[in-house]
Amino acid sequence: MKFQKLNLPTEGQRIAVEEGKLKVPANPVLPFIEGDGTGPDLWRAARPVFEAAVEKAYAGKRKVAWFEVFAGEKARERYGEWLPGDTLEAISAYVVAIKGPLTTPIGGGYRSLNVSLRQQLDLYACIRPVKYFEGVPSPVKRPKDLDVVIFRENTEDVYAGIEWRDGSEKCHKVISFLNREMGTEIPEDAAIGVKVSSAKASKRLVRKAIRYAIEKQKDSVTMVHKGNIMKYTEGAFKEWGYQVAREEFADYTVLEEDLKKAGISQPPKSKVVVKDRIADSMFQQLLIRPKEYSVLATPNLNGDYLSDAAAAQAGGLGMAPGANIGDAVALFEATHGSAPAYAGLDKVNPGSLILSGAMMFEYLGWLEVTDLIVEGVRRAIQKGRVTYDLARQMEGAVEVKCSEFGQAIVNEILAL
Ligand code: NAD
């Protein structure tokens, strides 16, 4: 593999993909993007946690060969562009990667580097598990009841980014076409956005969510849509989802509506219940009846709102991990932004990046590492020596630096 300006690690092997499945060597090369703003602080805290957990789990028999690739400000310095081809190629070629937050360049022609990464690598599912860690401050009474994984469609809906500014020539063209040809009565001073929802993109997203639910023995998959109002986009998302369940997973799933029709109140334990909820009601449901939900599959915008709301319920974005996954290629990432005001202060919470790493090791099948990281984080929080965002809300907690929190997690892992 030839890259323009990247230094490949001298050791390590590429992860292979065979029939859609990963074949992970004992020393995989994993590209990482440090990220902008607080990114370098976060990475400095997170990497030792990953290394400690891998070493503890496999005593040298497995090891990651980290491979730095660039996006954002560091890429701009090195390549003169924000998202170089080298980076996209390296992530595609090495299949699994992890990144810190990236600042959206102002006026650089990119809407967001994160969106570009997702679209150019066709990482069509944004996956956000939301689970409570004992001791983390939460605004709800029983945060423990929430344990969901949100699968959000990553390529269409508002992410398609098709819109025209009010008063622009193109906007006028669209408005007059619609009013003339399609019988609409859109005012001349309107701005226009187009909502796109295709069978292919909706189905592959729901398929991924159902597969995950079956593999992880989750109770249900809920499609969250606004199909009561947007029948042909969000309503279709739901219908296509049910089609996938019926046609491809009939042996493993049962539809909630079929259970209702048959008067069955207790679904069979061996099957994943596939159901749907209107988006606005879903926000209530997660607050009032969180135990009834385990995997959510959503179009882009609903999932965007829901992921942050759910994360807040479980203790905030500082602790919420995430991943963007395509058919095989996966990019794990801290879900918060680059918080530039805190850059270089060694202050912010590395929890989101560290737990994204835990997800990454789960994706690699290195489950022992995942368990060690999650347990390390849990114990470090229980000791009450946490970063400012948690410390200011946890009674009796002592504020520590980003790096100290990382080190506390390392210590817990080594002591396990
Ligand atoms: P932000 O998430 O960077 O910051 C919002 C606030 O959240 C901060 O002021 C801080 O109080 C808090 N915060 C963020 N990360 C934290 C952490 N690790 N620990 C504790 N507290 C934390 O959001 P923003 O200010 O809207 O965005 C800043 C930049 O990041 C923008 O350029 C934006 O486009 C970008 N962004 C990137 C991503 C991503 O890389 N996935 C996501 C969101 C925003």
XYZ file of C-alpha atoms and ligand atoms in Angstrom:
460
model
C 0.000 0.000 0.000
C 1.405 3.355 -1.021
C 0.464 6.513 0.819
C 1.586 10.032 0.020
C 2.446 11.264 3.471
C 1.728 8.555 5.994
C 4.173 6.474 7.986
C 2.942 2.927 8.187
C 3.832 1.145 11.424
C 6.718 -1.255 10.927
C 4.807 -4.094 12.586
C 1.237 -5.261 12.301
C -1.080 -6.783 9.729
C -4.156 -5.708 7.904
C -7.586 -6.893 9.002
C -9.090 -8.924 6.168
C -12.753 -9.086 5.228
C -14.048 -12.430 3.958
C -17.694 -12.810 2.989
C -18.535 -9.726 4.968
C -16.812 -11.011 8.135
C -13.676 -9.589 9.698
C -10.582 -11.743 10.028
C -8.590 -10.025 12.727
C -4.888 -10.898 13.074
C -3.164 -10.944 16.467
C -1.488 -7.620 15.696
C -3.917 -5.566 13.629
C -2.915 -2.189 12.218
C -5.546 0.277 13.426
C -5.576 3.805 11.999
C -6.408 6.614 14.420
C -7.188 10.298 13.977
C -6.195 12.256 17.021
C -8.696 15.023 16.305
C -8.814 18.777 16.808
C -9.210 20.954 19.884
C -9.283 18.636 22.873
C -8.538 15.632 20.592
C -4.821 15.342 21.489
C -5.631 15.480 25.246
C -8.274 12.805 24.817
C -6.056 10.529 22.761
C -3.183 10.861 25.260
C -5.561 9.677 27.978
C -7.290 6.969 25.957
C -4.428 5.166 24.232
C -2.775 3.923 27.464
C -6.164 2.552 28.531
C -6.473 0.560 25.300
C -2.908 -0.694 25.598
C -3.275 -1.670 29.250
C -6.487 -3.586 28.540
C -5.032 -5.475 25.548
C -1.874 -6.354 27.499
C -3.871 -7.445 30.544
C -6.215 -9.591 28.426
C -3.628 -11.278 26.192
C -0.225 -10.857 27.873
C 1.579 -9.910 24.647
C -0.128 -12.531 22.437
C -2.184 -9.782 20.832
C -1.180 -6.189 20.281
C -2.432 -3.222 18.284
C -0.134 -1.493 15.775
C -1.441 2.083 15.896
C -1.258 4.004 12.629
C -1.747 7.755 12.752
C -3.760 9.242 9.889
C -4.841 12.842 9.546
C -7.986 14.909 9.273
C -8.845 18.416 10.416
C -6.200 20.919 11.446
C -3.287 18.467 11.476
C -4.197 17.400 7.930
C -4.425 21.011 6.830
C -0.854 21.588 8.072
C 0.510 18.441 6.475
C -1.453 18.237 3.226
C -3.036 21.654 2.755
C -6.471 20.034 2.905
C -8.842 19.002 5.680
C -9.620 15.467 4.637
C -6.850 13.997 2.453
C -7.295 10.995 0.178
C -4.572 9.182 2.177
C -6.821 9.146 5.224
C -9.876 7.809 3.422
C -7.768 5.179 1.708
C -6.052 4.104 4.927
C -9.335 3.678 6.784
C -10.862 1.699 3.889
C -7.792 -0.484 3.561
C -7.315 -1.179 7.266
C -11.083 -1.573 7.852
C -11.353 -0.497 11.518
C -10.292 2.903 12.839
C -10.917 5.301 15.709
C -11.080 9.086 15.838
C -11.255 12.004 18.206
C -13.506 15.007 17.532
C -12.932 17.212 14.482
C -13.649 20.916 14.271
C -15.873 21.831 11.356
C -13.810 24.194 9.174
C -15.512 27.547 8.757
C -16.243 28.442 5.141
C -13.944 25.655 3.902
C -16.503 24.130 1.575
C -17.133 21.235 3.958
C -20.376 21.082 5.866
C -18.650 18.905 8.427
C -15.605 16.647 8.262
C -17.480 14.021 10.209
C -20.326 13.987 7.729
C -17.819 13.842 4.856
C -16.009 10.894 6.433
C -19.259 9.021 6.924
C -20.469 9.700 3.411
C -17.235 9.089 1.559
C -16.617 5.797 3.346
C -20.326 4.877 3.093
C -20.510 4.320 6.847
C -24.261 4.135 6.696
C -25.072 3.269 10.308
C -24.288 5.577 13.194
C -24.399 3.352 16.253
C -24.715 4.795 19.735
C -25.100 2.531 22.749
C -26.488 4.342 25.770
C -26.019 2.724 29.134
C -25.725 4.115 32.610
C -22.597 3.925 34.761
C -23.325 3.804 38.484
C -22.462 7.087 40.160
C -22.603 9.310 37.074
C -24.969 12.247 37.611
C -28.261 11.871 35.735
C -31.396 14.035 35.581
C -33.732 11.036 35.871
C -34.691 8.914 38.885
C -33.784 5.478 37.525
C -31.102 6.001 34.882
C -30.184 2.321 35.123
C -33.420 1.355 33.376
C -32.142 2.816 30.129
C -30.017 0.430 28.098
C -30.483 1.059 24.396
C -28.426 0.935 21.225
C -29.447 3.464 18.603
C -28.880 2.680 14.905
C -29.265 5.906 12.975
C -29.236 6.112 9.169
C -26.194 8.115 8.154
C -26.476 8.953 4.459
C -29.950 10.344 3.712
C -32.647 12.529 5.238
C -31.040 15.765 6.452
C -27.542 14.337 5.881
C -28.223 14.364 2.154
C -27.898 18.121 2.678
C -30.089 19.127 -0.255
C -31.366 22.612 0.397
C -31.580 26.026 -1.249
C -31.298 29.419 0.371
C -34.346 31.675 0.213
C -34.201 34.192 -2.612
C -31.530 32.271 -4.562
C -31.992 31.536 -8.239
C -32.070 27.779 -7.673
C -34.605 28.147 -4.905
C -36.887 30.156 -7.210
C -36.482 27.509 -9.899
C -37.482 24.713 -7.524
C -40.417 26.669 -6.147
C -41.775 27.551 -9.555
C -41.358 23.960 -10.774
C -43.218 22.627 -7.760
C -45.978 25.218 -7.946
C -46.377 24.872 -11.697
C -45.955 21.128 -12.177
C -46.790 19.569 -8.852
C -49.716 21.637 -7.683
C -48.068 23.023 -4.560
C -48.552 26.555 -3.230
C -45.137 27.338 -1.788
C -44.598 31.042 -1.017
C -41.948 32.784 -3.128
C -39.921 33.787 -0.057
C -39.514 30.208 1.180
C -36.264 28.323 1.588
C -36.391 24.718 0.385
C -34.922 21.492 1.737
C -35.380 18.053 0.210
C -35.879 14.995 2.362
C -34.586 11.796 0.806
C -35.468 8.304 1.993
C -34.689 5.290 -0.180
C -35.595 1.632 0.151
C -31.964 0.553 -0.175
C -30.596 2.838 2.549
C -33.501 2.266 4.945
C -33.394 -1.492 4.521
C -29.666 -1.904 5.038
C -29.871 0.161 8.219
C -32.760 -1.830 9.683
C -31.083 -5.058 8.548
C -27.968 -4.123 10.530
C -30.053 -3.279 13.606
C -31.978 -6.566 13.453
C -28.802 -8.590 12.916
C -27.237 -6.906 15.925
C -30.324 -7.572 18.057
C -30.302 -11.254 17.094
C -26.563 -11.659 17.725
C -26.663 -9.882 21.073
C -29.947 -11.511 22.104
C -31.752 -8.224 22.552
C -35.524 -8.178 23.152
C -36.647 -5.834 20.437
C -35.918 -3.520 17.518
C -38.052 -0.368 17.390
C -38.252 1.758 14.262
C -38.639 5.389 15.216
C -40.316 7.481 12.521
C -42.676 10.344 11.841
C -44.718 8.379 9.351
C -48.012 9.805 10.606
C -47.035 13.090 8.921
C -44.328 12.185 6.398
C -45.959 9.080 4.973
C -43.806 8.554 1.918
C -40.416 9.107 3.534
C -40.557 8.267 7.248
C -43.638 6.078 6.831
C -41.833 4.213 4.067
C -38.770 3.783 6.310
C -40.983 1.886 8.736
C -42.658 -0.223 6.014
C -39.319 -1.137 4.456
C -38.079 -2.082 7.900
C -41.009 -4.428 8.468
C -40.393 -5.891 5.027
C -36.801 -6.724 6.006
C -37.992 -8.366 9.234
C -40.651 -10.433 7.447
C -38.664 -11.441 4.395
C -35.167 -11.907 5.787
C -35.494 -12.696 9.485
C -38.824 -14.513 9.796
C -37.236 -17.304 11.871
C -35.732 -14.906 14.369
C -38.233 -12.075 14.675
C -41.888 -11.544 15.452
C -43.836 -8.359 14.738
C -45.503 -6.607 17.650
C -48.639 -6.096 15.557
C -48.889 -9.862 14.907
C -48.538 -10.566 18.625
C -51.314 -8.074 19.334
C -53.593 -9.591 16.702
C -53.049 -13.042 18.218
C -53.692 -11.690 21.738
C -50.215 -12.717 22.932
C -48.892 -10.434 25.670
C -45.619 -12.279 26.381
C -43.484 -12.548 23.239
C -41.477 -15.755 22.825
C -38.091 -15.348 24.526
C -36.205 -16.709 21.537
C -37.450 -14.015 19.159
C -36.683 -10.357 18.636
C -39.884 -8.291 18.651
C -39.954 -5.769 15.797
C -42.123 -2.736 16.480
C -42.382 0.954 15.639
C -43.047 4.193 17.482
C -43.745 7.735 16.348
C -40.664 9.873 17.029
C -42.259 12.385 19.427
C -43.773 9.636 21.528
C -40.416 7.832 21.590
C -38.882 10.676 23.593
C -41.557 10.150 26.241
C -41.175 6.397 26.116
C -37.442 6.535 26.808
C -38.143 8.667 29.869
C -41.182 6.824 31.182
C -40.779 3.205 30.035
C -37.106 2.802 29.095
C -37.105 -0.914 29.959
C -39.362 -1.656 26.996
C -36.719 -0.681 24.459
C -33.381 -2.175 23.517
C -32.413 -1.483 19.889
C -33.754 1.556 18.018
C -33.519 2.008 14.228
C -34.083 5.530 12.977
C -33.812 7.826 9.968
C -31.107 10.427 10.330
C -32.700 13.380 12.081
C -34.786 11.419 14.591
C -31.690 9.478 15.557
C -29.657 12.635 15.891
C -32.048 14.096 18.448
C -32.699 10.830 20.237
C -29.031 9.885 20.638
C -28.185 13.091 22.470
C -31.347 13.041 24.577
C -30.721 9.439 25.603
C -27.059 10.188 26.308
C -28.109 13.052 28.597
C -30.369 10.656 30.489
C -27.404 8.353 31.113
C -24.927 11.029 32.143
C -24.120 13.234 29.187
C -22.101 13.327 26.001
C -18.783 13.240 27.859
C -19.443 9.522 28.447
C -21.331 8.542 25.282
C -19.498 6.332 22.775
C -20.289 5.977 19.100
C -19.387 4.312 15.838
C -20.086 4.770 12.156
C -20.188 1.446 10.391
C -20.700 0.383 6.780
C -20.779 -3.145 5.399
C -17.381 -3.852 6.976
C -15.443 -0.619 7.449
C -15.996 0.932 10.868
C -14.927 4.239 12.365
C -15.333 4.569 16.114
C -15.554 8.060 17.560
C -16.120 10.261 20.556
C -19.620 11.634 20.087
C -18.990 15.129 21.405
C -17.258 17.928 19.497
C -13.723 19.277 19.782
C -14.583 21.740 22.612
C -11.867 24.180 21.393
C -12.101 26.355 24.520
C -10.643 23.451 26.523
C -7.928 22.482 24.015
C -4.582 21.678 25.642
C -5.911 22.179 29.180
C -5.884 18.448 29.966
C -9.331 18.933 31.435
C -12.179 17.297 29.500
C -13.620 13.847 29.975
C -11.946 11.132 27.855
C -14.810 8.707 28.681
C -16.544 8.983 25.325
C -13.377 8.164 23.357
C -12.381 5.406 25.781
C -15.797 3.760 25.607
C -15.775 4.132 21.809
C -12.548 2.139 21.978
C -14.343 -0.487 24.071
C -16.947 -0.725 21.288
C -14.161 -1.025 18.735
C -12.611 -4.002 20.513
C -16.042 -5.621 20.681
C -16.314 -5.167 16.910
C -12.908 -6.864 16.543
C -14.147 -9.739 18.690
C -11.680 -8.913 21.489
C -14.411 -9.092 24.067
C -12.037 -9.513 27.019
C -10.592 -6.091 26.228
C -14.042 -4.528 26.037
C -14.992 -5.983 29.410
C -11.774 -4.776 31.019
C -12.195 -1.225 29.716
C -15.841 -0.976 30.753
C -15.082 -2.384 34.204
C -12.088 -0.056 34.549
C -14.258 2.960 33.749
C -16.965 1.768 36.142
C -14.514 1.375 39.023
C -12.727 4.650 38.350
C -16.051 6.510 38.494
C -17.005 4.753 41.703
C -13.828 6.019 43.350
C -15.152 9.545 42.640
C -11.966 10.949 41.091
C -13.408 12.231 37.837
C -13.112 15.067 35.302
C -14.766 18.444 35.882
C -17.995 17.721 34.013
C -18.805 14.822 36.328
C -17.122 16.187 39.468
C -19.275 19.302 39.564
C -22.393 17.175 39.750
C -21.218 14.260 41.898
C -21.357 14.752 45.614
C -17.991 14.255 47.283
C -16.149 13.759 44.004
C -12.654 15.122 43.423
C -11.881 16.775 40.091
C -8.936 15.259 38.251
C -7.352 16.036 34.900
C -8.182 14.254 31.658
C -4.886 12.345 31.800
C -5.363 11.492 35.496
C -8.793 10.054 34.815
C -7.259 7.947 32.028
C -4.511 6.810 34.398
C -7.094 5.951 37.069
C -8.820 3.679 34.552
C -5.468 2.077 33.652
C -4.800 1.439 37.364
C -8.201 -0.180 37.792
C -7.625 -2.405 34.755
C -4.216 -3.491 36.031
C -5.718 -4.277 39.420
C -8.483 -6.495 37.981
P -18.651 20.418 21.718
O -19.161 19.048 21.986
O -17.267 20.516 21.226
O -18.726 21.296 23.026
C -19.938 21.618 23.692
C -19.673 21.619 25.193
O -19.703 20.253 25.605
C -18.293 22.138 25.603
O -18.270 23.489 25.890
C -18.016 21.335 26.836
O -18.607 21.988 27.937
C -18.754 20.055 26.629
N -17.858 18.973 26.242
C -17.521 18.559 24.996
N -16.695 17.517 25.053
C -16.521 17.246 26.357
C -15.765 16.277 27.068
N -15.025 15.353 26.448
N -15.785 16.306 28.412
C -16.505 17.211 29.059
N -17.247 18.140 28.460
C -17.256 18.178 27.127
O -19.685 21.094 20.697
P -19.553 22.448 19.886
O -18.936 23.491 20.745
O -20.890 22.649 19.309
O -18.580 22.097 18.680
C -17.183 22.417 18.631
C -16.645 21.897 17.308
O -16.748 20.462 17.265
C -17.413 22.394 16.090
O -16.511 22.695 15.065
C -18.304 21.229 15.706
O -18.621 21.231 14.357
C -17.429 20.061 16.079
N -18.166 18.806 16.370
C -17.532 17.650 16.049
C -18.146 16.443 16.353
C -17.422 15.173 15.997
O -16.232 15.212 15.723
N -18.076 14.029 16.009
C -19.380 16.405 16.987
C -19.979 17.619 17.343
C -19.354 18.822 17.036
